[in-house]
Amino acid sequence: MTTWVEPSGTATALLLLGRGADADSERGVDCPGELPAPSDPHLVERARAAKAALGDRVFVLGHHYQRDEVIQFADVSGDSFKLARDAAARPDAEFIVFCGVHFMAESADILTGADQRVILPDLAAGCSMADMAVLSQVDTCWDTLSALGIAERTVPVTYMNSSADIKGFVGQHGGVVCTSSNAKRALDWAYTQGDKVLFLPDEHLGRNTAVLEMGFSLDDCVLYDPHKPQGGLTDEQLRDAKIILWRGHCSVHGRFTLDSVREVRDRVPGVNVLVHPECRHEVVTAADYVGSTEYIIRTLDAAPAGSAWAIGTELNLVRRLARTYPDKQITFLDRTVCYCSTMNRIDLPHLVWALEELVAGRVVNQITVDERTATNARSALDQMLALP
């Protein structure tokens, strides 16, 4: 059995491409064992056979951004938190195979029973946004706030797209986890606990929620850069800010620009622009509709036939929506193709390998969060579940 134990969280080392690996990063780890060849024409049949052999012992989760060849084997599909909750709702499943990325599998391990094992088919399926907030950096930021005498008035809020140790930090300091659909509710709660928020790790979701949904001004928000002394901010800026945004972003949603919106409006008459709140502030303000992945799906489902839509989110999902709703004109917001590269590491060979290893009695790529981190992270997750 090979087991991945969540590291304690240190600064990420800079590695040359193809030379070495960093166990403290979500990326760059080795995948043990032999994978089936990608060109194997029998992969679909092998996946079906392995899944059938495991029966109710296995529960396969597929994130919306997964490729179709993987999604077809998912028992449920959804966004990261929905899938973690679905896993927790299946206590009889011995194995949870999470076709997503590392932080999602961590959340599933935190929310499932001690006798259940969570498996990530490829350990290199990380998240660049989650990697942008390292625990040692967040500790340094908190020390800065403490030295200024404002930490006790500051409530940490972390996006679901963060590592288990960041969720643990937030839980330890009385904070809450949020998703893209309940970020406003989480911030509303946070401001009943203090008068300042440290928002991790996605600056765009934090800024868009604070300004567009809560009536804050852009001046109420400051951007903390962990690579600069004191985050690149003065004492006065930190004291005066209502929300301290961590400098982090999604590598997919961050690619969309205001020019993307203008270009698609010129190219597609009457187009509706629908984007995820992880997009830049100027993109979100120029869009017609803004919402989470589930919101995007619901909006297109309810849209009238013949309507035109440009979607600013991950390409696998946009292509799947275009096939699902052929009566609507659905296009990618930007002309540049943009998959989530780490999400796409979960491919059919990795899934087949993981399932066949389980059939053979070998557990590979198990994701395990240490007990202390899991307890603190569970506190922050439970606080989210308790939001009104």
mmCIF file of N, CA, C and O in Angstrom, residues 27-107:
data_model
loop_
_atom_site.group_PDB
_atom_site.id
_atom_site.type_symbol
_atom_site.label_atom_id
_atom_site.label_comp_id
_atom_site.label_asym_id
_atom_site.label_seq_id
_atom_site.Cartn_x
_atom_site.Cartn_y
_atom_site.Cartn_z
ATOM 1 N N ARG A 27 2.059 19.590 -6.237
ATOM 2 C CA ARG A 27 2.478 19.191 -7.571
ATOM 3 C C ARG A 27 3.824 18.482 -7.501
ATOM 4 O O ARG A 27 4.526 18.563 -6.519
ATOM 5 N N GLY A 28 4.164 17.792 -8.573
ATOM 6 C CA GLY A 28 5.514 17.285 -8.755
ATOM 7 C C GLY A 28 5.831 16.003 -8.024
ATOM 8 O O GLY A 28 6.988 15.648 -7.891
ATOM 9 N N VAL A 29 4.816 15.277 -7.532
ATOM 10 C CA VAL A 29 5.092 14.025 -6.847
ATOM 11 C C VAL A 29 5.008 12.871 -7.831
ATOM 12 O O VAL A 29 4.374 12.955 -8.871
ATOM 13 N N ASP A 30 5.676 11.796 -7.489
ATOM 14 C CA ASP A 30 5.699 10.636 -8.370
ATOM 15 C C ASP A 30 4.444 9.791 -8.184
ATOM 16 O O ASP A 30 3.841 9.769 -7.126
ATOM 17 N N CYS A 31 4.067 9.089 -9.242
ATOM 18 C CA CYS A 31 2.950 8.150 -9.187
ATOM 19 C C CYS A 31 3.530 6.745 -9.258
ATOM 20 O O CYS A 31 4.052 6.349 -10.298
ATOM 21 N N PRO A 32 3.487 5.985 -8.166
ATOM 22 C CA PRO A 32 4.119 4.661 -8.167
ATOM 23 C C PRO A 32 3.327 3.656 -8.992
ATOM 24 O O PRO A 32 2.139 3.816 -9.241
ATOM 25 N N GLY A 33 3.997 2.585 -9.423
ATOM 26 C CA GLY A 33 3.315 1.528 -10.151
ATOM 27 C C GLY A 33 3.323 1.755 -11.655
ATOM 28 O O GLY A 33 3.802 2.758 -12.155
ATOM 29 N N GLU A 34 2.771 0.790 -12.366
ATOM 30 C CA GLU A 34 2.733 0.834 -13.823
ATOM 31 C C GLU A 34 1.345 1.231 -14.302
ATOM 32 O O GLU A 34 0.346 0.641 -13.916
ATOM 33 N N LEU A 35 1.287 2.229 -15.164
ATOM 34 C CA LEU A 35 0.010 2.661 -15.725
ATOM 35 C C LEU A 35 -0.269 1.925 -17.030
ATOM 36 O O LEU A 35 0.651 1.604 -17.780
ATOM 37 N N PRO A 36 -1.558 1.669 -17.325
ATOM 38 C CA PRO A 36 -1.886 1.144 -18.657
ATOM 39 C C PRO A 36 -1.497 2.172 -19.719
ATOM 40 O O PRO A 36 -1.510 3.380 -19.467
ATOM 41 N N ALA A 37 -1.169 1.716 -20.883
ATOM 42 C CA ALA A 37 -0.792 2.629 -21.955
ATOM 43 C C ALA A 37 -1.987 3.488 -22.358
ATOM 44 O O ALA A 37 -3.108 2.990 -22.453
ATOM 45 N N PRO A 38 -1.777 4.800 -22.595
ATOM 46 C CA PRO A 38 -2.887 5.670 -22.996
ATOM 47 C C PRO A 38 -3.581 5.198 -24.269
ATOM 48 O O PRO A 38 -4.761 5.474 -24.483
ATOM 49 N N SER A 39 -2.854 4.498 -25.130
ATOM 50 C CA SER A 39 -3.428 4.051 -26.403
ATOM 51 C C SER A 39 -4.167 2.721 -26.289
ATOM 52 O O SER A 39 -4.706 2.224 -27.286
ATOM 53 N N ASP A 40 -4.217 2.147 -25.100
ATOM 54 C CA ASP A 40 -4.870 0.851 -24.892
ATOM 55 C C ASP A 40 -6.340 0.956 -25.273
ATOM 56 O O ASP A 40 -7.108 1.675 -24.624
ATOM 57 N N PRO A 41 -6.794 0.259 -26.296
ATOM 58 C CA PRO A 41 -8.196 0.377 -26.740
ATOM 59 C C PRO A 41 -9.185 -0.269 -25.770
ATOM 60 O O PRO A 41 -10.393 -0.080 -25.910
ATOM 61 N N HIS A 42 -8.685 -1.008 -24.796
ATOM 62 C CA HIS A 42 -9.570 -1.720 -23.872
ATOM 63 C C HIS A 42 -9.719 -1.015 -22.534
ATOM 64 O O HIS A 42 -10.269 -1.586 -21.586
ATOM 65 N N LEU A 43 -9.254 0.231 -22.435
ATOM 66 C CA LEU A 43 -9.287 0.927 -21.148
ATOM 67 C C LEU A 43 -10.709 1.084 -20.606
ATOM 68 O O LEU A 43 -10.945 0.908 -19.415
ATOM 69 N N VAL A 44 -11.652 1.433 -21.458
ATOM 70 C CA VAL A 44 -13.036 1.610 -21.008
ATOM 71 C C VAL A 44 -13.581 0.297 -20.449
ATOM 72 O O VAL A 44 -14.198 0.271 -19.379
ATOM 73 N N GLU A 45 -13.330 -0.797 -21.155
ATOM 74 C CA GLU A 45 -13.808 -2.096 -20.686
ATOM 75 C C GLU A 45 -13.134 -2.478 -19.368
ATOM 76 O O GLU A 45 -13.770 -3.042 -18.465
ATOM 77 N N ARG A 46 -11.842 -2.178 -19.245
ATOM 78 C CA ARG A 46 -11.119 -2.502 -18.011
ATOM 79 C C ARG A 46 -11.650 -1.690 -16.835
ATOM 80 O O ARG A 46 -11.788 -2.204 -15.722
ATOM 81 N N ALA A 47 -11.953 -0.413 -17.092
ATOM 82 C CA ALA A 47 -12.512 0.410 -16.017
ATOM 83 C C ALA A 47 -13.865 -0.114 -15.573
ATOM 84 O O ALA A 47 -14.151 -0.209 -14.366
ATOM 85 N N ARG A 48 -14.713 -0.475 -16.523
ATOM 86 C CA ARG A 48 -16.031 -1.019 -16.186
ATOM 87 C C ARG A 48 -15.895 -2.317 -15.395
ATOM 88 O O ARG A 48 -16.606 -2.530 -14.407
ATOM 89 N N ALA A 49 -14.981 -3.181 -15.827
ATOM 90 C CA ALA A 49 -14.814 -4.467 -15.156
ATOM 91 C C ALA A 49 -14.303 -4.282 -13.731
ATOM 92 O O ALA A 49 -14.789 -4.930 -12.792
ATOM 93 N N ALA A 50 -13.327 -3.393 -13.549
ATOM 94 C CA ALA A 50 -12.776 -3.163 -12.202
ATOM 95 C C ALA A 50 -13.827 -2.550 -11.283
ATOM 96 O O ALA A 50 -13.961 -2.945 -10.124
ATOM 97 N N LYS A 51 -14.582 -1.601 -11.785
ATOM 98 C CA LYS A 51 -15.611 -0.958 -10.975
ATOM 99 C C LYS A 51 -16.699 -1.964 -10.604
ATOM 100 O O LYS A 51 -17.194 -1.988 -9.469
ATOM 101 N N ALA A 52 -17.071 -2.819 -11.555
ATOM 102 C CA ALA A 52 -18.077 -3.840 -11.268
ATOM 103 C C ALA A 52 -17.565 -4.835 -10.232
ATOM 104 O O ALA A 52 -18.317 -5.284 -9.355
ATOM 105 N N ALA A 53 -16.288 -5.200 -10.322
ATOM 106 C CA ALA A 53 -15.713 -6.148 -9.366
ATOM 107 C C ALA A 53 -15.714 -5.577 -7.950
ATOM 108 O O ALA A 53 -15.892 -6.310 -6.970
ATOM 109 N N LEU A 54 -15.513 -4.270 -7.820
ATOM 110 C CA LEU A 54 -15.492 -3.633 -6.501
ATOM 111 C C LEU A 54 -16.895 -3.386 -5.967
ATOM 112 O O LEU A 54 -17.105 -3.352 -4.752
ATOM 113 N N GLY A 55 -17.855 -3.221 -6.847
ATOM 114 C CA GLY A 55 -19.235 -3.054 -6.427
ATOM 115 C C GLY A 55 -19.432 -1.870 -5.497
ATOM 116 O O GLY A 55 -18.877 -0.788 -5.703
ATOM 117 N N ASP A 56 -20.196 -2.090 -4.428
ATOM 118 C CA ASP A 56 -20.492 -1.023 -3.468
ATOM 119 C C ASP A 56 -19.303 -0.657 -2.587
ATOM 120 O O ASP A 56 -19.386 0.293 -1.814
ATOM 121 N N ARG A 57 -18.208 -1.386 -2.719
ATOM 122 C CA ARG A 57 -17.021 -1.063 -1.919
ATOM 123 C C ARG A 57 -16.378 0.241 -2.376
ATOM 124 O O ARG A 57 -15.656 0.869 -1.617
ATOM 125 N N VAL A 58 -16.647 0.640 -3.637
ATOM 126 C CA VAL A 58 -16.009 1.844 -4.178
ATOM 127 C C VAL A 58 -17.068 2.867 -4.559
ATOM 128 O O VAL A 58 -18.173 2.520 -5.006
ATOM 129 N N PHE A 59 -16.740 4.134 -4.355
ATOM 130 C CA PHE A 59 -17.602 5.252 -4.722
ATOM 131 C C PHE A 59 -16.721 6.232 -5.470
ATOM 132 O O PHE A 59 -15.723 6.733 -4.924
ATOM 133 N N VAL A 60 -17.047 6.494 -6.742
ATOM 134 C CA VAL A 60 -16.203 7.328 -7.605
ATOM 135 C C VAL A 60 -16.828 8.713 -7.733
ATOM 136 O O VAL A 60 -18.003 8.853 -8.113
ATOM 137 N N LEU A 61 -16.033 9.737 -7.424
ATOM 138 C CA LEU A 61 -16.471 11.121 -7.505
ATOM 139 C C LEU A 61 -15.785 11.792 -8.688
ATOM 140 O O LEU A 61 -14.581 11.625 -8.891
ATOM 141 N N GLY A 62 -16.545 12.592 -9.447
ATOM 142 C CA GLY A 62 -15.965 13.281 -10.603
ATOM 143 C C GLY A 62 -16.278 14.766 -10.577
ATOM 144 O O GLY A 62 -17.445 15.161 -10.596
ATOM 145 N N HIS A 63 -15.237 15.583 -10.524
ATOM 146 C CA HIS A 63 -15.448 17.036 -10.541
ATOM 147 C C HIS A 63 -15.889 17.474 -11.936
ATOM 148 O O HIS A 63 -15.539 16.854 -12.939
ATOM 149 N N HIS A 64 -16.663 18.565 -11.984
ATOM 150 C CA HIS A 64 -17.192 19.077 -13.253
ATOM 151 C C HIS A 64 -16.102 19.335 -14.284
ATOM 152 O O HIS A 64 -16.354 19.299 -15.489
ATOM 153 N N TYR A 65 -14.875 19.635 -13.841
ATOM 154 C CA TYR A 65 -13.816 19.988 -14.783
ATOM 155 C C TYR A 65 -13.080 18.776 -15.337
ATOM 156 O O TYR A 65 -12.150 18.922 -16.128
ATOM 157 N N GLN A 66 -13.476 17.577 -14.928
ATOM 158 C CA GLN A 66 -12.821 16.385 -15.442
ATOM 159 C C GLN A 66 -13.196 16.148 -16.897
ATOM 160 O O GLN A 66 -14.270 16.522 -17.366
ATOM 161 N N ARG A 67 -12.309 15.466 -17.592
ATOM 162 C CA ARG A 67 -12.570 15.104 -18.982
ATOM 163 C C ARG A 67 -13.685 14.048 -19.038
ATOM 164 O O ARG A 67 -13.892 13.291 -18.088
ATOM 165 N N ASP A 68 -14.384 13.968 -20.168
ATOM 166 C CA ASP A 68 -15.538 13.078 -20.303
ATOM 167 C C ASP A 68 -15.177 11.609 -20.105
ATOM 168 O O ASP A 68 -15.968 10.830 -19.582
ATOM 169 N N GLU A 69 -13.985 11.220 -20.529
ATOM 170 C CA GLU A 69 -13.599 9.820 -20.413
ATOM 171 C C GLU A 69 -13.535 9.371 -18.953
ATOM 172 O O GLU A 69 -13.692 8.182 -18.658
ATOM 173 N N VAL A 70 -13.349 10.321 -18.051
ATOM 174 C CA VAL A 70 -13.329 10.013 -16.617
ATOM 175 C C VAL A 70 -14.718 10.183 -16.014
ATOM 176 O O VAL A 70 -15.182 9.335 -15.239
ATOM 177 N N ILE A 71 -15.402 11.262 -16.370
ATOM 178 C CA ILE A 71 -16.734 11.548 -15.821
ATOM 179 C C ILE A 71 -17.700 10.394 -16.047
ATOM 180 O O ILE A 71 -18.579 10.130 -15.221
ATOM 181 N N GLN A 72 -17.548 9.663 -17.144
ATOM 182 C CA GLN A 72 -18.485 8.576 -17.438
ATOM 183 C C GLN A 72 -18.474 7.491 -16.358
ATOM 184 O O GLN A 72 -19.443 6.734 -16.231
ATOM 185 N N PHE A 73 -17.409 7.424 -15.555
ATOM 186 C CA PHE A 73 -17.325 6.402 -14.519
ATOM 187 C C PHE A 73 -17.645 6.950 -13.125
ATOM 188 O O PHE A 73 -17.567 6.229 -12.130
ATOM 189 N N ALA A 74 -18.010 8.226 -13.043
ATOM 190 C CA ALA A 74 -18.316 8.826 -11.751
ATOM 191 C C ALA A 74 -19.716 8.429 -11.297
ATOM 192 O O ALA A 74 -20.665 8.462 -12.080
ATOM 193 N N ASP A 75 -19.829 8.057 -10.033
ATOM 194 C CA ASP A 75 -21.150 7.790 -9.452
ATOM 195 C C ASP A 75 -21.912 9.090 -9.242
ATOM 196 O O ASP A 75 -23.138 9.121 -9.369
ATOM 197 N N VAL A 76 -21.187 10.162 -8.916
ATOM 198 C CA VAL A 76 -21.775 11.500 -8.822
ATOM 199 C C VAL A 76 -20.766 12.488 -9.379
ATOM 200 O O VAL A 76 -19.557 12.260 -9.340
ATOM 201 N N SER A 77 -21.273 13.600 -9.915
ATOM 202 C CA SER A 77 -20.413 14.688 -10.347
ATOM 203 C C SER A 77 -20.864 15.972 -9.671
ATOM 204 O O SER A 77 -22.011 16.080 -9.221
ATOM 205 N N GLY A 78 -19.967 16.944 -9.587
ATOM 206 C CA GLY A 78 -20.320 18.182 -8.917
ATOM 207 C C GLY A 78 -19.103 19.049 -8.686
ATOM 208 O O GLY A 78 -18.018 18.766 -9.199
ATOM 209 N N ASP A 79 -19.287 20.109 -7.877
ATOM 210 C CA ASP A 79 -18.152 20.948 -7.500
ATOM 211 C C ASP A 79 -17.465 20.327 -6.291
ATOM 212 O O ASP A 79 -17.884 19.290 -5.772
ATOM 213 N N SER A 80 -16.404 20.963 -5.821
ATOM 214 C CA SER A 80 -15.537 20.335 -4.821
ATOM 215 C C SER A 80 -16.264 20.035 -3.518
ATOM 216 O O SER A 80 -16.134 18.939 -2.959
ATOM 217 N N PHE A 81 -17.053 20.999 -3.005
ATOM 218 C CA PHE A 81 -17.683 20.761 -1.713
ATOM 219 C C PHE A 81 -18.849 19.784 -1.830
ATOM 220 O O PHE A 81 -19.043 18.946 -0.961
ATOM 221 N N LYS A 82 -19.614 19.876 -2.903
ATOM 222 C CA LYS A 82 -20.704 18.922 -3.096
ATOM 223 C C LYS A 82 -20.167 17.495 -3.108
ATOM 224 O O LYS A 82 -20.749 16.589 -2.492
ATOM 225 N N LEU A 83 -19.040 17.290 -3.778
ATOM 226 C CA LEU A 83 -18.476 15.946 -3.866
ATOM 227 C C LEU A 83 -17.974 15.465 -2.511
ATOM 228 O O LEU A 83 -18.140 14.293 -2.158
ATOM 229 N N ALA A 84 -17.353 16.370 -1.719
ATOM 230 C CA ALA A 84 -16.895 15.969 -0.386
ATOM 231 C C ALA A 84 -18.080 15.574 0.486
ATOM 232 O O ALA A 84 -18.012 14.598 1.249
ATOM 233 N N ARG A 85 -19.186 16.315 0.379
ATOM 234 C CA ARG A 85 -20.380 15.981 1.153
ATOM 235 C C ARG A 85 -20.993 14.677 0.664
ATOM 236 O O ARG A 85 -21.475 13.866 1.461
ATOM 237 N N ASP A 86 -20.982 14.448 -0.648
ATOM 238 C CA ASP A 86 -21.494 13.193 -1.191
ATOM 239 C C ASP A 86 -20.684 12.010 -0.668
ATOM 240 O O ASP A 86 -21.237 10.947 -0.375
ATOM 241 N N ALA A 87 -19.364 12.205 -0.572
ATOM 242 C CA ALA A 87 -18.522 11.140 -0.029
ATOM 243 C C ALA A 87 -18.885 10.852 1.420
ATOM 244 O O ALA A 87 -18.975 9.687 1.843
ATOM 245 N N ALA A 88 -19.106 11.910 2.216
ATOM 246 C CA ALA A 88 -19.459 11.736 3.624
ATOM 247 C C ALA A 88 -20.804 11.058 3.778
ATOM 248 O O ALA A 88 -21.066 10.408 4.808
ATOM 249 N N ALA A 89 -21.658 11.173 2.768
ATOM 250 C CA ALA A 89 -22.992 10.573 2.829
ATOM 251 C C ALA A 89 -22.982 9.102 2.427
ATOM 252 O O ALA A 89 -24.046 8.467 2.401
ATOM 253 N N ARG A 90 -21.805 8.571 2.123
ATOM 254 C CA ARG A 90 -21.690 7.152 1.752
ATOM 255 C C ARG A 90 -20.767 6.420 2.720
ATOM 256 O O ARG A 90 -19.681 5.969 2.364
ATOM 257 N N PRO A 91 -21.188 6.281 3.991
ATOM 258 C CA PRO A 91 -20.303 5.679 4.993
ATOM 259 C C PRO A 91 -20.001 4.204 4.745
ATOM 260 O O PRO A 91 -19.046 3.661 5.311
ATOM 261 N N ASP A 92 -20.802 3.547 3.904
ATOM 262 C CA ASP A 92 -20.574 2.123 3.648
ATOM 263 C C ASP A 92 -19.537 1.876 2.557
ATOM 264 O O ASP A 92 -19.104 0.732 2.363
ATOM 265 N N ALA A 93 -19.153 2.918 1.847
ATOM 266 C CA ALA A 93 -18.156 2.754 0.786
ATOM 267 C C ALA A 93 -16.768 2.662 1.408
ATOM 268 O O ALA A 93 -16.328 3.572 2.103
ATOM 269 N N GLU A 94 -16.085 1.566 1.150
ATOM 270 C CA GLU A 94 -14.753 1.365 1.718
ATOM 271 C C GLU A 94 -13.724 2.281 1.070
ATOM 272 O O GLU A 94 -12.817 2.794 1.732
ATOM 273 N N PHE A 95 -13.891 2.511 -0.244
ATOM 274 C CA PHE A 95 -12.932 3.326 -0.990
ATOM 275 C C PHE A 95 -13.654 4.492 -1.664
ATOM 276 O O PHE A 95 -14.690 4.304 -2.318
ATOM 277 N N ILE A 96 -13.121 5.689 -1.506
ATOM 278 C CA ILE A 96 -13.604 6.873 -2.204
ATOM 279 C C ILE A 96 -12.534 7.248 -3.231
ATOM 280 O O ILE A 96 -11.442 7.681 -2.866
ATOM 281 N N VAL A 97 -12.829 7.046 -4.497
ATOM 282 C CA VAL A 97 -11.888 7.413 -5.559
ATOM 283 C C VAL A 97 -12.290 8.796 -6.051
ATOM 284 O O VAL A 97 -13.358 8.971 -6.650
ATOM 285 N N PHE A 98 -11.446 9.782 -5.770
ATOM 286 C CA PHE A 98 -11.780 11.183 -6.055
ATOM 287 C C PHE A 98 -11.097 11.616 -7.345
ATOM 288 O O PHE A 98 -9.877 11.799 -7.386
ATOM 289 N N CYS A 99 -11.890 11.786 -8.392
ATOM 290 C CA CYS A 99 -11.366 12.295 -9.663
ATOM 291 C C CYS A 99 -11.493 13.812 -9.635
ATOM 292 O O CYS A 99 -12.504 14.379 -10.078
ATOM 293 N N GLY A 100 -10.494 14.433 -9.076
ATOM 294 C CA GLY A 100 -10.449 15.873 -8.900
ATOM 295 C C GLY A 100 -9.009 16.259 -8.652
ATOM 296 O O GLY A 100 -8.104 15.738 -9.298
ATOM 297 N N VAL A 101 -8.792 17.141 -7.687
ATOM 298 C CA VAL A 101 -7.428 17.528 -7.343
ATOM 299 C C VAL A 101 -7.202 17.348 -5.849
ATOM 300 O O VAL A 101 -8.119 17.041 -5.084
ATOM 301 N N HIS A 102 -5.973 17.594 -5.428
ATOM 302 C CA HIS A 102 -5.504 17.198 -4.114
ATOM 303 C C HIS A 102 -6.332 17.768 -2.967
ATOM 304 O O HIS A 102 -6.738 17.034 -2.042
ATOM 305 N N PHE A 103 -6.618 19.081 -2.980
ATOM 306 C CA PHE A 103 -7.328 19.655 -1.843
ATOM 307 C C PHE A 103 -8.732 19.070 -1.714
ATOM 308 O O PHE A 103 -9.287 19.001 -0.614
ATOM 309 N N MET A 104 -9.329 18.659 -2.835
ATOM 310 C CA MET A 104 -10.658 18.055 -2.794
ATOM 311 C C MET A 104 -10.620 16.697 -2.094
ATOM 312 O O MET A 104 -11.494 16.371 -1.284
ATOM 313 N N ALA A 105 -9.603 15.912 -2.421
ATOM 314 C CA ALA A 105 -9.456 14.608 -1.772
ATOM 315 C C ALA A 105 -9.181 14.778 -0.281
ATOM 316 O O ALA A 105 -9.656 13.991 0.543
ATOM 317 N N GLU A 106 -8.421 15.807 0.085
ATOM 318 C CA GLU A 106 -8.191 16.095 1.507
ATOM 319 C C GLU A 106 -9.512 16.375 2.222
ATOM 320 O O GLU A 106 -9.757 15.857 3.320
ATOM 321 N N SER A 107 -10.346 17.208 1.626
ATOM 322 C CA SER A 107 -11.631 17.538 2.253
ATOM 323 C C SER A 107 -12.488 16.296 2.402
ATOM 324 O O SER A 107 -13.185 16.124 3.417
#
